[in-house]
Amino acid sequence: MKNSAMVMQIQDPASQRLTWYKPPLTVLVIKKKDSQVLLPFVQLVEWLVQEKHMVVWVESAVLEDKLLRDDVKLEQESAKFRGVHEKFCGVRARFLALRDKLVTFKDGRDDLTDRIDFIVCLGGDGTLLYASQLFQQSVPPVMAFYLGSLGFLTPFQCDNFQEQVTNVLEGHAALTLRSRLRCVIHRKGERRKESLQQQQSALHIGLQKSNLHRHMNNVEFNSNNNGSPPSSNSILVLNEVVINRGPSPYLSNIDIFLDGKYITSVQGDGLIVSTPTGSTAYAAAAGASIIHPSVPAILVTPICPHSLSFRPIVVPAGVELKISISPDSRNTSRVSFDGRNDQELHHGDSLRVTTSIYPVPSICSQDQITDWFDSLAEGLHWNVRKRQKCLDELSDLTASGSEDKLDEFDYLKIYDE
């Protein structure tokens, strides 16, 4: 094209590489609640503290794990637990030697923003979702080890973790920037309050412009009023936000708006709004397309729609989706965020969904393409099928089959004689 301004710049996914602006000093280690993870967890923490001299953060609940404590009253526990407790005596001794060197936090109480340089997850995909939940703004690079059951988001194996973590700490790794969705619920009453505050703000600004505010010293205005509505609490999700009919026997009746324009209504069990990362989760079970996590998009997937033509759609990442309960809906709906924070949506409420500016930087084991297709092959057995035979093989089988028939015919002919 002659006009250079009209040329689209396509970014190569391979150009997304991990770069440390300063050596990482603090690492958050997240593990799943499973006794099978205790040994690799202790080995990793021990190595990070003693060999890499890093400050290791863990969840405070880890210190309360009975298998890692030596003050448990075993006489009050079952015989099975006592056997397991004895089995982990060596692991427990190694952990207790490190316990005082660990920094702990509690979800919902402590803010980890700007405190963590690096995250290591030990477990399944749920550990990465939990890490995403902990950081509702900028997320440190995440290295996820596969110790779960499926492992779409956990490309690393615990074998030889020392070499793999060292490579990452030295900056020798590719990244996948997994987009997240920013979800905000607007309640019916809150919208009226915001409208009133906006009117007061507009009045205040008008008074300032006309220099009449010096006569209005006795009038008080909300300190948040600066010409824009007050900020609402938002939730960032890595997989999906799900709106469903909950325990109601009636169909959900949900209206969908895109950038303020009415698109359609969902009459069915509900709706899934997901990221490309979430396309292999609930959305895949509901019939959505599988999308590479580097594609900037939002997936809109109906759940069991009462229609033969309602296909899942993909919309650009830059749009805003508004989802509300139809005025003539027989029931309310439930909404959940990555399977958590289940809430009820009433008539008049709305859910606004946009792509967040804070992705999750997921560290690749090999590269973006290889990791993703490996996860499809191992997790979903994608496109697994018995190979079709070539024509030469078929002709050989046909020929051998014809000769067998002729031999059988000759044998029967001799027998008749």
CSV table of C-alpha atoms in Angstrom, one decimal:
chain,number,residue,atom,x,y,z
A,1,MET,CA,0.0,0.0,0.0
A,2,LYS,CA,1.2,3.5,-0.8
A,3,ASN,CA,0.1,5.0,2.4
A,4,SER,CA,2.5,3.7,5.1
A,5,ALA,CA,0.0,4.7,7.8
A,6,MET,CA,-2.3,2.0,6.6
A,7,VAL,CA,0.2,-0.8,7.0
A,8,MET,CA,-0.6,-3.1,9.9
A,9,GLN,CA,2.3,-4.1,12.2
A,10,ILE,CA,2.1,-7.8,13.1
A,11,GLN,CA,4.1,-8.8,16.2
A,12,ASP,CA,6.0,-12.1,16.1
A,13,PRO,CA,5.0,-14.1,19.3
A,14,ALA,CA,8.7,-15.2,19.5
A,15,SER,CA,9.7,-11.6,20.2
A,16,GLN,CA,8.1,-11.8,23.7
A,17,ARG,CA,11.1,-12.6,25.8
A,18,LEU,CA,11.7,-12.3,29.6
A,19,THR,CA,14.0,-9.4,30.5
A,20,TRP,CA,15.0,-8.6,34.0
A,21,TYR,CA,15.8,-4.9,34.6
A,22,LYS,CA,17.3,-5.9,38.0
A,23,PRO,CA,18.1,-9.3,39.4
A,24,PRO,CA,15.0,-10.9,41.1
A,25,LEU,CA,15.4,-11.0,44.9
A,26,THR,CA,11.9,-12.1,46.1
A,27,VAL,CA,10.0,-15.1,44.9
A,28,LEU,CA,6.5,-16.2,45.8
A,29,VAL,CA,6.0,-20.0,45.9
A,30,ILE,CA,2.4,-21.2,45.5
A,31,LYS,CA,1.6,-24.9,46.0
A,32,LYS,CA,-1.6,-26.9,45.8
A,33,LYS,CA,-3.0,-28.6,48.9
A,34,ASP,CA,-1.7,-32.1,48.2
A,35,SER,CA,0.7,-34.2,50.2
A,36,GLN,CA,2.3,-35.3,46.9
A,37,VAL,CA,3.6,-31.7,46.4
A,38,LEU,CA,5.3,-31.4,49.8
A,39,LEU,CA,8.6,-33.0,48.8
A,40,PRO,CA,9.2,-30.9,45.6
A,41,PHE,CA,7.9,-27.8,47.5
A,42,VAL,CA,10.5,-28.2,50.3
A,43,GLN,CA,13.3,-29.1,47.8
A,44,LEU,CA,12.5,-25.9,45.8
A,45,VAL,CA,12.3,-23.6,48.8
A,46,GLU,CA,15.4,-25.0,50.3
A,47,TRP,CA,17.3,-24.5,47.1
A,48,LEU,CA,16.0,-21.0,46.6
A,49,VAL,CA,17.0,-19.9,50.1
A,50,GLN,CA,20.3,-21.7,50.4
A,51,GLU,CA,21.7,-21.6,46.9
A,52,LYS,CA,20.1,-18.6,45.3
A,53,HIS,CA,19.8,-16.5,48.6
A,54,MET,CA,16.4,-15.3,47.7
A,55,VAL,CA,13.6,-14.1,50.0
A,56,VAL,CA,10.8,-16.7,49.7
A,57,TRP,CA,7.2,-15.8,50.3
A,58,VAL,CA,4.6,-18.5,51.1
A,59,GLU,CA,1.0,-18.5,52.1
A,60,SER,CA,0.5,-18.5,55.9
A,61,ALA,CA,-1.7,-21.6,55.5
A,62,VAL,CA,1.4,-23.5,54.5
A,63,LEU,CA,2.8,-23.1,58.1
A,64,GLU,CA,-0.4,-24.6,59.5
A,65,ASP,CA,-0.1,-27.8,57.4
A,66,LYS,CA,-0.1,-30.6,59.9
A,67,LEU,CA,2.3,-32.6,57.9
A,68,LEU,CA,4.8,-29.8,58.2
A,69,ARG,CA,4.4,-29.3,61.9
A,70,ASP,CA,6.0,-31.3,64.8
A,71,ASP,CA,3.5,-30.1,67.5
A,72,VAL,CA,0.5,-32.0,66.2
A,73,LYS,CA,-1.3,-34.2,68.9
A,74,LEU,CA,-1.1,-37.4,67.0
A,75,GLU,CA,-3.2,-39.3,69.6
A,76,GLN,CA,-6.1,-37.2,68.5
A,77,GLU,CA,-5.6,-38.1,64.8
A,78,SER,CA,-6.5,-41.2,62.8
A,79,ALA,CA,-4.2,-44.1,62.4
A,80,LYS,CA,-4.0,-43.3,58.6
A,81,PHE,CA,-2.9,-39.7,59.4
A,82,ARG,CA,-0.3,-40.9,61.9
A,83,GLY,CA,1.2,-43.2,59.2
A,84,VAL,CA,1.3,-40.4,56.7
A,85,HIS,CA,2.8,-38.0,59.3
A,86,GLU,CA,5.5,-40.5,60.0
A,87,LYS,CA,6.2,-40.9,56.3
A,88,PHE,CA,7.0,-37.2,55.9
A,89,CYS,CA,9.3,-36.9,59.0
A,90,GLY,CA,12.4,-36.2,56.8
A,91,VAL,CA,10.6,-33.6,54.7
A,92,ARG,CA,9.2,-32.0,57.8
A,93,ALA,CA,12.6,-31.7,59.4
A,94,ARG,CA,14.0,-30.0,56.3
A,95,PHE,CA,11.1,-27.6,56.3
A,96,LEU,CA,11.3,-26.7,60.0
A,97,ALA,CA,15.0,-25.8,59.5
A,98,LEU,CA,13.8,-23.2,56.9
A,99,ARG,CA,10.6,-22.0,58.5
A,100,ASP,CA,12.0,-18.9,60.2
A,101,LYS,CA,13.5,-17.7,57.0
A,102,LEU,CA,10.2,-17.6,55.1
A,103,VAL,CA,7.9,-14.6,54.7
A,104,THR,CA,4.2,-15.3,54.9
A,105,PHE,CA,1.1,-13.6,53.7
A,106,LYS,CA,-2.6,-14.1,54.0
A,107,ASP,CA,-5.0,-13.8,51.0
A,108,GLY,CA,-7.4,-11.0,51.5
A,109,ARG,CA,-5.4,-9.3,54.2
A,110,ASP,CA,-1.9,-8.6,52.8
A,111,ASP,CA,-1.2,-6.6,49.6
A,112,LEU,CA,1.6,-8.2,47.5
A,113,THR,CA,1.8,-5.4,45.0
A,114,ASP,CA,5.4,-4.4,44.2
A,115,ARG,CA,6.7,-6.9,46.8
A,116,ILE,CA,7.2,-9.9,44.5
A,117,ASP,CA,9.7,-10.2,41.6
A,118,PHE,CA,8.9,-13.8,40.5
A,119,ILE,CA,6.3,-16.4,41.1
A,120,VAL,CA,6.7,-20.2,41.1
A,121,CYS,CA,3.5,-22.4,41.0
A,122,LEU,CA,3.6,-26.1,42.0
A,123,GLY,CA,0.4,-28.0,41.1
A,124,GLY,CA,-2.2,-27.7,38.5
A,125,ASP,CA,-3.8,-24.9,36.5
A,126,GLY,CA,-5.6,-23.8,39.7
A,127,THR,CA,-2.4,-22.5,41.2
A,128,LEU,CA,-1.9,-20.2,38.3
A,129,LEU,CA,-5.5,-19.0,38.6
A,130,TYR,CA,-4.9,-18.3,42.2
A,131,ALA,CA,-1.7,-16.3,41.4
A,132,SER,CA,-3.8,-14.3,39.0
A,133,GLN,CA,-6.4,-13.6,41.7
A,134,LEU,CA,-3.7,-12.4,44.2
A,135,PHE,CA,-2.4,-9.7,41.8
A,136,GLN,CA,-5.3,-7.6,40.6
A,137,GLN,CA,-2.9,-5.2,38.9
A,138,SER,CA,0.6,-5.9,37.5
A,139,VAL,CA,1.6,-9.6,37.8
A,140,PRO,CA,5.2,-10.8,38.2
A,141,PRO,CA,6.4,-13.4,35.7
A,142,VAL,CA,5.0,-16.8,36.6
A,143,MET,CA,6.8,-20.1,36.3
A,144,ALA,CA,4.3,-23.0,36.6
A,145,PHE,CA,5.4,-26.6,37.3
A,146,TYR,CA,3.1,-29.5,36.4
A,147,LEU,CA,2.1,-31.5,39.5
A,148,GLY,CA,-1.7,-31.6,38.8
A,149,SER,CA,-4.1,-33.6,36.7
A,150,LEU,CA,-4.4,-31.7,33.4
A,151,GLY,CA,-1.7,-29.0,33.0
A,152,PHE,CA,-2.8,-26.6,30.3
A,153,LEU,CA,-1.0,-23.7,32.0
A,154,THR,CA,1.8,-25.6,33.7
A,155,PRO,CA,4.5,-26.5,31.1
A,156,PHE,CA,7.5,-27.2,33.4
A,157,GLN,CA,8.4,-30.6,34.8
A,158,CYS,CA,9.9,-30.8,38.3
A,159,ASP,CA,12.8,-33.0,37.2
A,160,ASN,CA,15.9,-30.9,37.2
A,161,PHE,CA,14.1,-27.8,38.4
A,162,GLN,CA,17.4,-26.2,39.4
A,163,GLU,CA,18.6,-25.8,35.8
A,164,GLN,CA,15.2,-24.6,34.6
A,165,VAL,CA,14.8,-22.0,37.4
A,166,THR,CA,18.4,-20.8,36.9
A,167,ASN,CA,17.7,-20.3,33.2
A,168,VAL,CA,14.7,-18.2,34.0
A,169,LEU,CA,16.5,-16.1,36.7
A,170,GLU,CA,19.2,-15.4,34.0
A,171,GLY,CA,16.6,-14.2,31.6
A,172,HIS,CA,16.8,-17.1,29.1
A,173,ALA,CA,13.1,-17.7,28.6
A,174,ALA,CA,10.2,-16.9,26.3
A,175,LEU,CA,6.9,-15.4,27.6
A,176,THR,CA,3.3,-15.7,26.8
A,177,LEU,CA,1.3,-12.7,27.8
A,178,ARG,CA,-2.1,-14.1,28.9
A,179,SER,CA,-4.8,-11.4,28.7
A,180,ARG,CA,-7.3,-11.0,31.5
A,181,LEU,CA,-10.8,-9.7,31.7
A,182,ARG,CA,-11.7,-6.7,33.9
A,183,CYS,CA,-15.2,-7.3,35.3
A,184,VAL,CA,-17.3,-4.7,37.1
A,185,ILE,CA,-20.8,-5.2,38.4
A,186,HIS,CA,-23.0,-2.1,38.4
A,187,ARG,CA,-25.9,-2.4,40.8
A,188,LYS,CA,-29.3,-0.7,40.0
A,189,GLY,CA,-29.1,1.5,43.1
A,190,GLU,CA,-25.5,2.4,42.5
A,191,ARG,CA,-26.2,3.7,39.0
A,192,ARG,CA,-28.8,6.1,40.4
A,193,LYS,CA,-26.3,7.3,43.0
A,194,GLU,CA,-23.6,7.7,40.4
A,195,SER,CA,-26.0,9.7,38.2
A,196,LEU,CA,-26.8,12.0,41.1
A,197,GLN,CA,-23.1,12.4,41.9
A,198,GLN,CA,-22.3,13.2,38.2
A,199,GLN,CA,-25.1,15.8,38.2
A,200,GLN,CA,-23.7,17.4,41.4
A,201,SER,CA,-20.2,17.3,39.8
A,202,ALA,CA,-21.5,19.0,36.7
A,203,LEU,CA,-23.2,21.6,38.8
A,204,HIS,CA,-20.0,22.2,40.8
A,205,ILE,CA,-17.9,22.6,37.7
A,206,GLY,CA,-20.5,25.0,36.2
A,207,LEU,CA,-20.4,27.1,39.3
A,208,GLN,CA,-16.7,27.3,39.2
A,209,LYS,CA,-16.7,28.5,35.6
A,210,SER,CA,-19.2,31.3,36.4
A,211,ASN,CA,-17.3,32.4,39.5
A,212,LEU,CA,-20.4,31.9,41.6
A,213,HIS,CA,-18.8,29.4,43.9
A,214,ARG,CA,-17.4,32.1,46.2
A,215,HIS,CA,-21.1,32.8,47.2
A,216,MET,CA,-21.7,29.1,47.8
A,217,ASN,CA,-19.2,28.3,50.7
A,218,ASN,CA,-21.9,26.6,52.6
A,219,VAL,CA,-22.5,24.0,49.9
A,220,GLU,CA,-20.6,20.7,50.3
A,221,PHE,CA,-19.6,18.3,47.5
A,222,ASN,CA,-18.2,14.8,47.5
A,223,SER,CA,-14.4,14.9,47.3
A,224,ASN,CA,-14.6,12.2,44.7
A,225,ASN,CA,-16.5,14.4,42.3
A,226,ASN,CA,-14.0,15.4,39.6
A,227,GLY,CA,-16.2,15.3,36.6
A,228,SER,CA,-16.0,11.5,36.3
A,229,PRO,CA,-17.9,8.7,38.1
A,230,PRO,CA,-16.3,7.2,41.1
A,231,SER,CA,-14.3,4.0,40.4
A,232,SER,CA,-16.0,0.7,41.1
A,233,ASN,CA,-14.4,-2.4,42.5
A,234,SER,CA,-13.3,-4.6,39.6
A,235,ILE,CA,-12.3,-8.3,39.4
A,236,LEU,CA,-9.7,-9.6,37.0
A,237,VAL,CA,-10.2,-13.1,35.6
A,238,LEU,CA,-7.7,-15.2,33.7
A,239,ASN,CA,-10.1,-17.9,32.4
A,240,GLU,CA,-13.7,-16.7,32.3
A,241,VAL,CA,-16.7,-15.0,33.9
A,242,VAL,CA,-19.8,-17.2,33.8
A,243,ILE,CA,-23.4,-16.0,34.1
A,244,ASN,CA,-25.9,-18.8,34.7
A,245,ARG,CA,-29.4,-19.5,35.9
A,246,GLY,CA,-28.2,-21.0,39.2
A,247,PRO,CA,-30.8,-23.2,40.9
A,248,SER,CA,-33.8,-21.7,39.0
A,249,PRO,CA,-35.8,-24.0,36.8
A,250,TYR,CA,-36.4,-21.3,34.2
A,251,LEU,CA,-34.2,-20.3,31.3
A,252,SER,CA,-31.8,-17.5,31.7
A,253,ASN,CA,-32.8,-14.4,29.7
A,254,ILE,CA,-29.7,-12.3,29.3
A,255,ASP,CA,-29.1,-9.2,27.1
A,256,ILE,CA,-25.7,-8.6,25.5
A,257,PHE,CA,-24.5,-5.2,24.5
A,258,LEU,CA,-21.2,-4.4,22.6
A,259,ASP,CA,-19.9,-0.9,23.0
A,260,GLY,CA,-23.3,0.2,24.0
A,261,LYS,CA,-25.2,-1.4,21.1
A,262,TYR,CA,-27.6,-4.2,21.7
A,263,ILE,CA,-26.4,-7.4,20.0
A,264,THR,CA,-28.6,-10.3,21.1
A,265,SER,CA,-30.2,-12.1,24.0
A,266,VAL,CA,-29.3,-15.5,25.4
A,267,GLN,CA,-32.1,-17.8,26.3
A,268,GLY,CA,-30.6,-20.9,27.8
A,269,ASP,CA,-28.6,-22.0,30.8
A,270,GLY,CA,-26.3,-19.0,30.7
A,271,LEU,CA,-23.3,-17.3,29.1
A,272,ILE,CA,-19.5,-17.7,29.2
A,273,VAL,CA,-17.3,-14.7,28.5
A,274,SER,CA,-13.7,-15.9,28.3
A,275,THR,CA,-10.1,-15.0,27.4
A,276,PRO,CA,-8.2,-17.0,24.8
A,277,THR,CA,-6.5,-18.7,27.8
A,278,GLY,CA,-10.0,-19.8,29.0
A,279,SER,CA,-10.9,-21.1,25.5
A,280,THR,CA,-9.6,-24.5,26.6
A,281,ALA,CA,-11.6,-24.5,29.9
A,282,TYR,CA,-15.4,-24.2,30.3
A,283,ALA,CA,-15.8,-22.5,26.9
A,284,ALA,CA,-14.3,-25.6,25.2
A,285,ALA,CA,-16.8,-27.8,26.9
A,286,ALA,CA,-19.6,-25.5,25.7
A,287,GLY,CA,-18.4,-25.8,22.0
A,288,ALA,CA,-16.3,-22.7,21.6
A,289,SER,CA,-13.2,-22.4,19.4
A,290,ILE,CA,-9.8,-23.0,20.8
A,291,ILE,CA,-7.7,-19.8,20.5
A,292,HIS,CA,-4.0,-19.2,21.1
A,293,PRO,CA,-3.5,-17.1,24.2
A,294,SER,CA,-1.5,-14.4,22.2
A,295,VAL,CA,-4.6,-13.6,20.1
A,296,PRO,CA,-6.2,-10.4,21.3
A,297,ALA,CA,-9.8,-11.4,21.6
A,298,ILE,CA,-12.8,-12.1,23.8
A,299,LEU,CA,-14.9,-15.2,23.4
A,300,VAL,CA,-18.7,-15.1,23.9
A,301,THR,CA,-20.1,-18.6,24.3
A,302,PRO,CA,-23.8,-19.5,25.2
A,303,ILE,CA,-24.4,-22.4,27.6
A,304,CYS,CA,-27.0,-24.8,26.2
A,305,PRO,CA,-28.9,-22.1,24.2
A,306,HIS,CA,-32.5,-22.9,23.3
A,307,SER,CA,-31.7,-22.2,19.7
A,308,LEU,CA,-30.2,-24.2,16.8
A,309,SER,CA,-28.4,-21.2,15.3
A,310,PHE,CA,-26.7,-19.5,18.3
A,311,ARG,CA,-23.0,-20.2,17.7
A,312,PRO,CA,-20.1,-19.0,19.9
A,313,ILE,CA,-18.5,-15.8,18.6
A,314,VAL,CA,-15.2,-14.0,19.0
A,315,VAL,CA,-15.0,-10.2,19.4
A,316,PRO,CA,-12.0,-7.8,19.4
A,317,ALA,CA,-10.2,-7.4,22.7
A,318,GLY,CA,-10.8,-3.6,22.7
A,319,VAL,CA,-14.6,-3.7,23.0
A,320,GLU,CA,-16.7,-3.4,26.1
A,321,LEU,CA,-19.3,-6.0,26.7
A,322,LYS,CA,-22.3,-5.2,28.9
A,323,ILE,CA,-24.4,-8.1,30.1
A,324,SER,CA,-27.7,-7.5,31.9
A,325,ILE,CA,-30.8,-9.4,32.9
A,326,SER,CA,-33.6,-8.9,30.4
A,327,PRO,CA,-36.5,-7.0,31.9
A,328,ASP,CA,-38.9,-9.8,31.0
A,329,SER,CA,-36.7,-12.5,32.5
A,330,ARG,CA,-38.5,-14.9,34.9
A,331,ASN,CA,-35.6,-15.2,37.2
A,332,THR,CA,-32.3,-13.6,38.4
A,333,SER,CA,-28.9,-15.0,37.4
A,334,ARG,CA,-25.7,-16.0,39.2
A,335,VAL,CA,-22.2,-14.7,38.1
A,336,SER,CA,-18.8,-16.2,39.1
A,337,PHE,CA,-15.3,-15.1,38.3
A,338,ASP,CA,-12.8,-17.9,37.5
A,339,GLY,CA,-15.1,-20.2,39.6
A,340,ARG,CA,-14.9,-17.8,42.6
A,341,ASN,CA,-16.8,-14.9,44.1
A,342,ASP,CA,-20.3,-16.2,43.2
A,343,GLN,CA,-22.8,-13.4,43.3
A,344,GLU,CA,-26.4,-12.8,42.2
A,345,LEU,CA,-27.4,-10.5,39.3
A,346,HIS,CA,-30.8,-8.9,39.8
A,347,HIS,CA,-33.0,-7.1,37.4
A,348,GLY,CA,-31.5,-3.7,36.6
A,349,ASP,CA,-28.0,-4.9,37.4
A,350,SER,CA,-25.3,-5.1,34.7
A,351,LEU,CA,-21.9,-6.6,34.3
A,352,ARG,CA,-19.3,-4.7,32.3
A,353,VAL,CA,-16.4,-6.8,30.8
A,354,THR,CA,-13.3,-5.4,29.1
A,355,THR,CA,-9.8,-6.6,28.4
A,356,SER,CA,-7.5,-5.6,31.3
A,357,ILE,CA,-4.3,-3.8,30.7
A,358,TYR,CA,-2.6,-6.2,33.2
A,359,PRO,CA,-1.9,-9.6,31.6
A,360,VAL,CA,-0.3,-12.6,33.3
A,361,PRO,CA,3.2,-13.1,32.0
A,362,SER,CA,3.5,-16.8,31.8
A,363,ILE,CA,7.0,-18.2,31.3
A,364,CYS,CA,7.3,-20.8,28.5
A,365,SER,CA,9.2,-24.1,28.9
A,366,GLN,CA,10.2,-24.0,25.2
A,367,ASP,CA,8.3,-21.3,23.3
A,368,GLN,CA,4.8,-20.0,22.7
A,369,ILE,CA,3.9,-22.4,19.9
A,370,THR,CA,5.4,-25.6,21.1
A,371,ASP,CA,4.1,-25.2,24.7
A,372,TRP,CA,0.6,-24.5,23.4
A,373,PHE,CA,0.3,-27.4,21.0
A,374,ASP,CA,1.9,-29.8,23.5
A,375,SER,CA,-0.8,-28.9,26.0
A,376,LEU,CA,-3.5,-29.5,23.4
A,377,ALA,CA,-2.0,-32.9,22.5
A,378,GLU,CA,-1.5,-34.0,26.1
A,379,GLY,CA,-4.5,-32.4,27.7
A,380,LEU,CA,-7.2,-32.8,25.1
A,381,HIS,CA,-5.7,-35.4,22.7
A,382,TRP,CA,-6.3,-32.8,20.1
A,383,ASN,CA,-6.9,-34.3,16.6
A,384,VAL,CA,-6.0,-37.8,17.7
A,385,ARG,CA,-7.2,-40.2,15.0
A,386,LYS,CA,-6.2,-43.5,13.5
A,387,ARG,CA,-4.2,-42.8,10.3
A,388,GLN,CA,-5.8,-43.5,7.0
A,389,LYS,CA,-4.0,-46.1,5.0
A,390,CYS,CA,-2.4,-45.2,1.7
A,391,LEU,CA,-3.5,-46.7,-1.6
A,392,ASP,CA,-0.6,-49.1,-1.8
A,393,GLU,CA,-1.5,-50.7,1.5
A,394,LEU,CA,-5.1,-50.9,0.4
A,395,SER,CA,-4.2,-52.5,-2.9
A,396,ASP,CA,-2.0,-55.1,-1.1
A,397,LEU,CA,-4.9,-56.0,1.2
A,398,THR,CA,-7.3,-56.2,-1.7
A,399,ALA,CA,-4.9,-58.4,-3.7
A,400,SER,CA,-4.2,-60.7,-0.7
A,401,GLY,CA,-7.9,-60.9,0.0
A,402,SER,CA,-8.7,-61.9,-3.6
A,403,GLU,CA,-6.1,-64.6,-3.6
A,404,ASP,CA,-7.4,-66.0,-0.3
A,405,LYS,CA,-10.9,-66.2,-1.9
A,406,LEU,CA,-9.5,-68.0,-5.0
A,407,ASP,CA,-7.6,-70.5,-2.8
A,408,GLU,CA,-10.7,-71.1,-0.8
A,409,PHE,CA,-12.8,-71.6,-3.9
A,410,ASP,CA,-10.2,-74.2,-5.3
A,411,TYR,CA,-10.2,-76.1,-2.1
A,412,LEU,CA,-14.0,-76.4,-2.0
A,413,LYS,CA,-14.0,-77.5,-5.7
A,414,ILE,CA,-11.4,-80.3,-5.0
A,415,TYR,CA,-13.4,-81.4,-1.9
A,416,ASP,CA,-16.6,-81.7,-3.9
A,417,GLU,CA,-14.9,-83.9,-6.4
